[in-house]
JSON list of C-alpha atoms in Angstrom, two decimals:
[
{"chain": "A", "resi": 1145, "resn": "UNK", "atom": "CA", "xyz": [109.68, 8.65, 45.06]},
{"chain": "A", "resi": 1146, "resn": "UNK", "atom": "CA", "xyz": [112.30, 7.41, 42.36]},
{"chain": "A", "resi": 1147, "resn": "UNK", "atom": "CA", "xyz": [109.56, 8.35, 39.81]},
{"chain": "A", "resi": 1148, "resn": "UNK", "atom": "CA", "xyz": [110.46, 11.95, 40.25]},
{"chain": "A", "resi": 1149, "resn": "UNK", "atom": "CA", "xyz": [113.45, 13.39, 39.19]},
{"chain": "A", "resi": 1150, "resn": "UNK", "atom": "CA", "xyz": [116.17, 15.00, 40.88]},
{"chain": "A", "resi": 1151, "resn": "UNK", "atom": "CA", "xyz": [115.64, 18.39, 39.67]},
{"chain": "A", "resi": 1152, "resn": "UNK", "atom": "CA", "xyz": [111.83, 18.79, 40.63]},
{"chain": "A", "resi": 1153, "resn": "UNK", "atom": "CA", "xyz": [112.63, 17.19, 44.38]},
{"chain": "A", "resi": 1154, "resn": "UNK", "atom": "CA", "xyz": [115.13, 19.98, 44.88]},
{"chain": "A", "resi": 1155, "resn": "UNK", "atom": "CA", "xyz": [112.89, 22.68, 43.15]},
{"chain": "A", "resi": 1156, "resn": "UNK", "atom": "CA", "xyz": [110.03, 21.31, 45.21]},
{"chain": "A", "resi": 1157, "resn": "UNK", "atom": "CA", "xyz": [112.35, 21.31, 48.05]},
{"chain": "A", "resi": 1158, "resn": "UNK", "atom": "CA", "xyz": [113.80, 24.72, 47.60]},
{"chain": "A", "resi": 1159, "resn": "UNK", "atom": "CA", "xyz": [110.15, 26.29, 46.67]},
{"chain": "A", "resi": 1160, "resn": "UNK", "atom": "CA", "xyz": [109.63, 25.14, 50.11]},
{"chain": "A", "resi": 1161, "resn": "UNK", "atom": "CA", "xyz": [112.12, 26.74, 51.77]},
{"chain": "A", "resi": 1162, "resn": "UNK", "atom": "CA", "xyz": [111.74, 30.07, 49.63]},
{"chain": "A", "resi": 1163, "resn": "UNK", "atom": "CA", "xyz": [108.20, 29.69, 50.94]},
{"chain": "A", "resi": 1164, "resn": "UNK", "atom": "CA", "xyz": [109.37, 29.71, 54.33]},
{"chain": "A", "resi": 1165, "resn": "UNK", "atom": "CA", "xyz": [111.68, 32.04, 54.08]},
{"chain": "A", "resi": 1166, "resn": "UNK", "atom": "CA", "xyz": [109.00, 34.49, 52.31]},
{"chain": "A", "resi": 1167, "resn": "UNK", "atom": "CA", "xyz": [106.65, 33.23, 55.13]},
{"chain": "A", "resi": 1168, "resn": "UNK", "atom": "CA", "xyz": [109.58, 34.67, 57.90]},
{"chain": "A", "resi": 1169, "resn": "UNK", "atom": "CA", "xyz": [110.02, 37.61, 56.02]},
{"chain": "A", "resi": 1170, "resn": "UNK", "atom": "CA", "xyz": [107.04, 38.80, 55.63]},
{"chain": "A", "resi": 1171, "resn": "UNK", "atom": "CA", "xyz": [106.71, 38.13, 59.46]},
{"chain": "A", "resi": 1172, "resn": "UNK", "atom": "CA", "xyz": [110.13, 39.97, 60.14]},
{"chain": "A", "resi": 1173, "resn": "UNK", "atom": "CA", "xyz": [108.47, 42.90, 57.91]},
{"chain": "A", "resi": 1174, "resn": "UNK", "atom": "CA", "xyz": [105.49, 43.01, 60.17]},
{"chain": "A", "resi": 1175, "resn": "UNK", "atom": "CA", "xyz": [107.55, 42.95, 63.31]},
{"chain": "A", "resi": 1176, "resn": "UNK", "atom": "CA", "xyz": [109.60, 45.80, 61.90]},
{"chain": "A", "resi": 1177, "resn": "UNK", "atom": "CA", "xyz": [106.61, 47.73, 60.79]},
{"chain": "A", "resi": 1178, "resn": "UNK", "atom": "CA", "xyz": [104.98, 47.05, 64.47]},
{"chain": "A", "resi": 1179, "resn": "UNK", "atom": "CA", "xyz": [108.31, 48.46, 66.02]},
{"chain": "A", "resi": 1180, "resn": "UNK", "atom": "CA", "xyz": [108.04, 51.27, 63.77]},
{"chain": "A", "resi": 1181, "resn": "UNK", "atom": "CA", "xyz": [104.32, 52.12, 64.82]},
{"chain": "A", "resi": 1182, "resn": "UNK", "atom": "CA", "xyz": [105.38, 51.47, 68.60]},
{"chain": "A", "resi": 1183, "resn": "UNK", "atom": "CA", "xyz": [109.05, 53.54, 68.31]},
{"chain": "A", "resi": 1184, "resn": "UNK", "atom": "CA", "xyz": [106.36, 56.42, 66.79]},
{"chain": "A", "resi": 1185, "resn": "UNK", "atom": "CA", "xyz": [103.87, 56.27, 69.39]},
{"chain": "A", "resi": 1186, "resn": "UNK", "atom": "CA", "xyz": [106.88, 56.17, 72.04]},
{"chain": "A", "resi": 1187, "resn": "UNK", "atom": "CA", "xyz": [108.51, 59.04, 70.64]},
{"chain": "A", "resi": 1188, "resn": "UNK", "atom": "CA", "xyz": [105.05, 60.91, 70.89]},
{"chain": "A", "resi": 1189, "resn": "UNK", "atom": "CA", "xyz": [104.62, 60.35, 73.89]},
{"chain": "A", "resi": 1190, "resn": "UNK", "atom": "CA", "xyz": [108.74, 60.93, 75.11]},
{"chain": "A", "resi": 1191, "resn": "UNK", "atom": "CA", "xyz": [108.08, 64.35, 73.18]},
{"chain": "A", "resi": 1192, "resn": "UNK", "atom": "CA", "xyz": [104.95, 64.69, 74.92]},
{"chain": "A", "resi": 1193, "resn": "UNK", "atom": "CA", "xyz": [105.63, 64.03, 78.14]},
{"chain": "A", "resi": 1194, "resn": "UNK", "atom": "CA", "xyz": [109.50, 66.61, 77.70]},
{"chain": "A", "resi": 1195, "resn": "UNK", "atom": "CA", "xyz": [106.51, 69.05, 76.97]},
{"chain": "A", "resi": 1196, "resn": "UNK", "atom": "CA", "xyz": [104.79, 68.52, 79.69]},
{"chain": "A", "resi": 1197, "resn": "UNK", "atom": "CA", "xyz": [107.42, 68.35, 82.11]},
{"chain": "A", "resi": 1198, "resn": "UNK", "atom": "CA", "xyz": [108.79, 71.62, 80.37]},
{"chain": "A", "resi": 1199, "resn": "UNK", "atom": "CA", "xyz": [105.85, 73.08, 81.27]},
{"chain": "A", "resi": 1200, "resn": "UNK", "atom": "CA", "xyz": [105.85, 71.77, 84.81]},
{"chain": "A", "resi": 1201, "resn": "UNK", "atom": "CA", "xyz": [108.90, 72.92, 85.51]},
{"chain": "A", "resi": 1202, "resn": "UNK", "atom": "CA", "xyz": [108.32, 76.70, 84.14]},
{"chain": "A", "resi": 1203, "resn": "UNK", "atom": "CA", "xyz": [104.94, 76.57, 85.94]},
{"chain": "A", "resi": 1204, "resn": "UNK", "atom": "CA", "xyz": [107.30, 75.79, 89.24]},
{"chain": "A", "resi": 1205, "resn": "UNK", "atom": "CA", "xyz": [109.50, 78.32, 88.42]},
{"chain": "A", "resi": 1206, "resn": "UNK", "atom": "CA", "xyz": [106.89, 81.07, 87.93]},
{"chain": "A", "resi": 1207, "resn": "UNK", "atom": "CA", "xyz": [104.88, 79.53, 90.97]},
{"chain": "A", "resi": 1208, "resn": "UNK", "atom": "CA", "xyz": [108.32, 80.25, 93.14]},
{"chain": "A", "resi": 1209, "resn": "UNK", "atom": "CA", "xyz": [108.69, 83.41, 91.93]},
{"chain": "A", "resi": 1210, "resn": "UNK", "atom": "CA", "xyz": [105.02, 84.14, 92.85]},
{"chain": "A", "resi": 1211, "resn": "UNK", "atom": "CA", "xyz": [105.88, 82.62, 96.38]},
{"chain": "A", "resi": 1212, "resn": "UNK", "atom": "CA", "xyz": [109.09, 84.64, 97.01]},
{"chain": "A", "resi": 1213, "resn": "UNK", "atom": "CA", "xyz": [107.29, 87.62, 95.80]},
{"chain": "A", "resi": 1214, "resn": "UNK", "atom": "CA", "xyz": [104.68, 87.18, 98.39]},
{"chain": "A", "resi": 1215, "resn": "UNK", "atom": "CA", "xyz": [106.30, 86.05, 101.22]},
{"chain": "A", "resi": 1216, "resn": "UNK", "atom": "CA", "xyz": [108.54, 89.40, 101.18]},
{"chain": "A", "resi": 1217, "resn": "UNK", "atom": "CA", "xyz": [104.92, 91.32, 100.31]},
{"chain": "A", "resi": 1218, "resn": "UNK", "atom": "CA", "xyz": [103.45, 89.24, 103.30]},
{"chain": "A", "resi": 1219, "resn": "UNK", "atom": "CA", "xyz": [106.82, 90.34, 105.47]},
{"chain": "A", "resi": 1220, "resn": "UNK", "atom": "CA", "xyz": [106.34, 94.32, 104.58]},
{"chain": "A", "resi": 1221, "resn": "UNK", "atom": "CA", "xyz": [102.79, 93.78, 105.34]},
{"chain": "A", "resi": 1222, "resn": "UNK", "atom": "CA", "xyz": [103.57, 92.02, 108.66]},
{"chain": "A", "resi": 1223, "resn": "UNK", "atom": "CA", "xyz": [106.23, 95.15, 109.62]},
{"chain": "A", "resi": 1224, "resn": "UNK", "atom": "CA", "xyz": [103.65, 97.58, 108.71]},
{"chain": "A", "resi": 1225, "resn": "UNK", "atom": "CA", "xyz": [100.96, 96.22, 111.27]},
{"chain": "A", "resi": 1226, "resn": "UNK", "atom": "CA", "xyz": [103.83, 95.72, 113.64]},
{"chain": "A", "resi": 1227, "resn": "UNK", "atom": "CA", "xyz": [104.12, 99.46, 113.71]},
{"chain": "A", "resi": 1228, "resn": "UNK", "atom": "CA", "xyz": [101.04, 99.98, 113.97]},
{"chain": "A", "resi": 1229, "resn": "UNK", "atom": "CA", "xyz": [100.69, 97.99, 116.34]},
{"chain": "A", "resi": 1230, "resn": "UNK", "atom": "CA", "xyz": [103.09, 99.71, 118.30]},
{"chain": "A", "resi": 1231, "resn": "UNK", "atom": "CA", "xyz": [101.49, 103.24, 117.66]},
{"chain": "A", "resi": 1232, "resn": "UNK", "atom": "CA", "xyz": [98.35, 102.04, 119.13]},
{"chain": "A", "resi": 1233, "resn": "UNK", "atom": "CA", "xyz": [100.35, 100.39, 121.74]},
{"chain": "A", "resi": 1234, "resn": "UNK", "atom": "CA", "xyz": [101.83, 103.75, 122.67]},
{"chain": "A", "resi": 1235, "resn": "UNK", "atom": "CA", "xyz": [98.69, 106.01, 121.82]},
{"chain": "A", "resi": 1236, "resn": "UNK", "atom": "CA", "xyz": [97.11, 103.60, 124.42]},
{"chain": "A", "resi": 1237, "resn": "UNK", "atom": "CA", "xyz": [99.34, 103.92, 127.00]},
{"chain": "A", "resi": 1238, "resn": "UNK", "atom": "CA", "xyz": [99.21, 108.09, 126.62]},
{"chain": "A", "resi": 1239, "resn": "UNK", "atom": "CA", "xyz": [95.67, 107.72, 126.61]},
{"chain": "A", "resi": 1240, "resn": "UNK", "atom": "CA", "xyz": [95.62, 106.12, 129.82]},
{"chain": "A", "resi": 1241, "resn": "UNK", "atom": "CA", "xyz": [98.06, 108.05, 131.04]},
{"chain": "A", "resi": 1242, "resn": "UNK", "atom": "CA", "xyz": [96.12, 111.41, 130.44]},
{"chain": "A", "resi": 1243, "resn": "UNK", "atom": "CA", "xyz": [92.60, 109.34, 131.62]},
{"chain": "A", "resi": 1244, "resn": "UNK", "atom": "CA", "xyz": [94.21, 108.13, 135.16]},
{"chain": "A", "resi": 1245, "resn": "UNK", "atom": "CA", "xyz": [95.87, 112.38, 135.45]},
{"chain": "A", "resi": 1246, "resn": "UNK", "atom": "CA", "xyz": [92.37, 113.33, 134.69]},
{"chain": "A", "resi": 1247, "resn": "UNK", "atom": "CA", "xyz": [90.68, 111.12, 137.34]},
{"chain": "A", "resi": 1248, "resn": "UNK", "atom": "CA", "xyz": [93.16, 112.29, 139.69]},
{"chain": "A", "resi": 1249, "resn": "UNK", "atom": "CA", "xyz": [92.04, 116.46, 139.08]},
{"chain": "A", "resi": 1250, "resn": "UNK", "atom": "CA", "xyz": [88.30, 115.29, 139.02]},
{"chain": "A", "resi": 1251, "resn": "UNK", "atom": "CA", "xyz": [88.69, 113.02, 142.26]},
{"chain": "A", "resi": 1252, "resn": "UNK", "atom": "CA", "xyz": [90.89, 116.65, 143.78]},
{"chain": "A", "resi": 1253, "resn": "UNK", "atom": "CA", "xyz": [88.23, 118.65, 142.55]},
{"chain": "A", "resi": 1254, "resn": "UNK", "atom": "CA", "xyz": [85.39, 116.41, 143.66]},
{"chain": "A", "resi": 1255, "resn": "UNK", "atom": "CA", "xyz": [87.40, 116.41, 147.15]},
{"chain": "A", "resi": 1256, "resn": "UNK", "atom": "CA", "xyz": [87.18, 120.42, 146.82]},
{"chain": "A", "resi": 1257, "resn": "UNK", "atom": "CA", "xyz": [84.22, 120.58, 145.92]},
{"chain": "A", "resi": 1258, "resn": "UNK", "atom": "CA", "xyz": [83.17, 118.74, 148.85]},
{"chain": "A", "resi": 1259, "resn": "UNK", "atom": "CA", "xyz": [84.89, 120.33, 151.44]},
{"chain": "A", "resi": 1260, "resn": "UNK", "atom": "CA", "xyz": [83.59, 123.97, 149.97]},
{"chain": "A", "resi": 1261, "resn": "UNK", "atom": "CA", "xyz": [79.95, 122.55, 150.17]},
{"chain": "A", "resi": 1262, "resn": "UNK", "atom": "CA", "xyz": [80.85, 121.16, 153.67]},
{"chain": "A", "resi": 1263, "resn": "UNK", "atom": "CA", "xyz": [81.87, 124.20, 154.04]},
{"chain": "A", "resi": 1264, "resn": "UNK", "atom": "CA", "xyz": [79.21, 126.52, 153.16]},
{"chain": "A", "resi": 1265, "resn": "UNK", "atom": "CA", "xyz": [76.82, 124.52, 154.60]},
{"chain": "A", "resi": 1266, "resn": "UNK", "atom": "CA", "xyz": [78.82, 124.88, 158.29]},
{"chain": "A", "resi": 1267, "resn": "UNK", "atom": "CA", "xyz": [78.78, 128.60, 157.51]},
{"chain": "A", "resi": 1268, "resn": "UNK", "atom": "CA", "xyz": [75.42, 128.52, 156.77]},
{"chain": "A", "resi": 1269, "resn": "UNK", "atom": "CA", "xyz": [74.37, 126.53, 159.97]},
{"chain": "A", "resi": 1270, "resn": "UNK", "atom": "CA", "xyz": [76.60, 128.61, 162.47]},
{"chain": "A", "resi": 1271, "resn": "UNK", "atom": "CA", "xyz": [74.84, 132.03, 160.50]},
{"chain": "A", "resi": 1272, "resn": "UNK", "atom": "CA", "xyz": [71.32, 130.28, 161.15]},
{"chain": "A", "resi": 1273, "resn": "UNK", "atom": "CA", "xyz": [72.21, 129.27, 164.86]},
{"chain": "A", "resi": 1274, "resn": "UNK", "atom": "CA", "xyz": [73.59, 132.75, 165.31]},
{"chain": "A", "resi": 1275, "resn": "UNK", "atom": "CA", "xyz": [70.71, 134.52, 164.13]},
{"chain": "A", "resi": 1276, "resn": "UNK", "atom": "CA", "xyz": [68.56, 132.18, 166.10]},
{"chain": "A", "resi": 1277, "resn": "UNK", "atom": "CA", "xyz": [70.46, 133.12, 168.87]},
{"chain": "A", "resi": 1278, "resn": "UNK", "atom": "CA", "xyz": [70.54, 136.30, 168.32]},
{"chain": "A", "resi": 1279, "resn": "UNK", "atom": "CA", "xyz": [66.48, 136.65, 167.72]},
{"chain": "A", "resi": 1280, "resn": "UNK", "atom": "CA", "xyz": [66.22, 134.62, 171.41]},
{"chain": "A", "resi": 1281, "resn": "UNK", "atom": "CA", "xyz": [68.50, 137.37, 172.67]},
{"chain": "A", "resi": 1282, "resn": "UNK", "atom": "CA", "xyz": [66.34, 140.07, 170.66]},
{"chain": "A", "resi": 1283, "resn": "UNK", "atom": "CA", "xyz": [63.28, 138.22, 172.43]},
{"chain": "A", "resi": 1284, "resn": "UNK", "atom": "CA", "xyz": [64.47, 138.44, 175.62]},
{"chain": "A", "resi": 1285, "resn": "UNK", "atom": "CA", "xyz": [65.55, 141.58, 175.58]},
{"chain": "A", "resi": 1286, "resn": "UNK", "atom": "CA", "xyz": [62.10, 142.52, 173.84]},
{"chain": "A", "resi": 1287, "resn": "UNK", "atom": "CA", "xyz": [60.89, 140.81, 176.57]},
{"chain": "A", "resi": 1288, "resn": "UNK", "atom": "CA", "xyz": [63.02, 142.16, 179.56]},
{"chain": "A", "resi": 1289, "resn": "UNK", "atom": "CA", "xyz": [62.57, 145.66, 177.95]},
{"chain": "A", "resi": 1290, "resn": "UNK", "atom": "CA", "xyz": [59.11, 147.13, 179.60]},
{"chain": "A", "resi": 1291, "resn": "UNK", "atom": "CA", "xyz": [59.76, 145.63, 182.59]},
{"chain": "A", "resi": 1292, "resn": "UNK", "atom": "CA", "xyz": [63.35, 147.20, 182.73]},
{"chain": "A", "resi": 1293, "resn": "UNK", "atom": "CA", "xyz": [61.64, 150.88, 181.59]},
{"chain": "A", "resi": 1294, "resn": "UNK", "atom": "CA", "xyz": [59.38, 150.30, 184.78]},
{"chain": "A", "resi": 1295, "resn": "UNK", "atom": "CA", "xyz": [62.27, 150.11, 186.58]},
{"chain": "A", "resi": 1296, "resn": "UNK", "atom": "CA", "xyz": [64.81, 152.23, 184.74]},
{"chain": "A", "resi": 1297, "resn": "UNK", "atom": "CA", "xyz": [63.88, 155.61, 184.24]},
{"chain": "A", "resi": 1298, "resn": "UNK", "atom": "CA", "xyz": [64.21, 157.23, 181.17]},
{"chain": "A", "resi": 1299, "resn": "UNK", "atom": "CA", "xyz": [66.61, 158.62, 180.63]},
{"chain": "A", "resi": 1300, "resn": "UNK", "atom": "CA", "xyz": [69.02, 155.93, 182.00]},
{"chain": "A", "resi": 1301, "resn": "UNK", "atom": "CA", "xyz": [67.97, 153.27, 179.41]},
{"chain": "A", "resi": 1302, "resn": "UNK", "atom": "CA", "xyz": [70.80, 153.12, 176.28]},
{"chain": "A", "resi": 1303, "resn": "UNK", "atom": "CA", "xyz": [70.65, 152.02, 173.35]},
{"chain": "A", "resi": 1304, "resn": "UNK", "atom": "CA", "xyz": [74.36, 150.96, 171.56]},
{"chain": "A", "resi": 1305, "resn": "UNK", "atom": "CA", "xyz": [74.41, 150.43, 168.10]}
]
């Protein structure tokens, strides 16, 4: 190793180490250039996902809105039908109100009604009795008649209206 001069050793030497120290560089350049490309594609998707969550969060809002809009929609819908609800309620009760007065004048007039036919037909019986009382009486006295003109004379027999 004598054989070789100073000079050249170190040049050898420090062509070596500027190798090297090309060799690291270019190996720093490619770490830098892959932290680059990965700082880029992490900043797409940071932006991406401030989007997204941007949109999220107006969807939510809107979706809120929406909500509070129908639950007071839903709440004047559910007082409506309450009313209603309470005007059938009441129409009800009228209606059986006027139905229970109306069974009470049919069940009086049915009662009436009754008591005329009841009525009539006593009348009618007592008329038939007393007409079939009266023709037994007209046929008795039919009957009694020539025998009484034997023995009445006359002029003593009377008729009365």
């Amino acid at each position: 190793m004598d054989s070789v001069p100073l000079f050249e050793r170190e040049h050898r030497n420090d062509s070596q180490l500027v190798q090297r120290l090309q060799n690291e560089l270019a190996d720093a350049k490619r770490f830098v250039e892959a932290q680059a490309r990965r700082q880029n594609d992490l900043e797409y998707v940071n932006e991406d996902l401030e989007r997204r969550l941007e949109q999220e969060a107006l969807d939510r809002i809107t979706l809120d809105a929406q909500k509070a809009e129908d639950e007071k929609r839903w709440q004047q819908e559910k007082a409506a039908l309450q009313e209603q609800l309470k005007s059938w309620e009441a129409r009800f009760e009228e209606e059986t109100r006027r139905r229970s007065m109306a069974e009470e004048r049919l069940r009086r007039a049915e009662k009436e009604l009754y008591r005329m036919h009841q009525k009539k037909y006593d009348i009618e019986k007592q008329v038939r009795r007393e007409e079939s009382e009266k023709r037994k009486h007209e046929a008795v006295i039919v009957r009694s008649l020539p025998s009484a003109r034997r023995v009445l004379a006359p002029d003593q027999v009377r008729f009365y209206p």
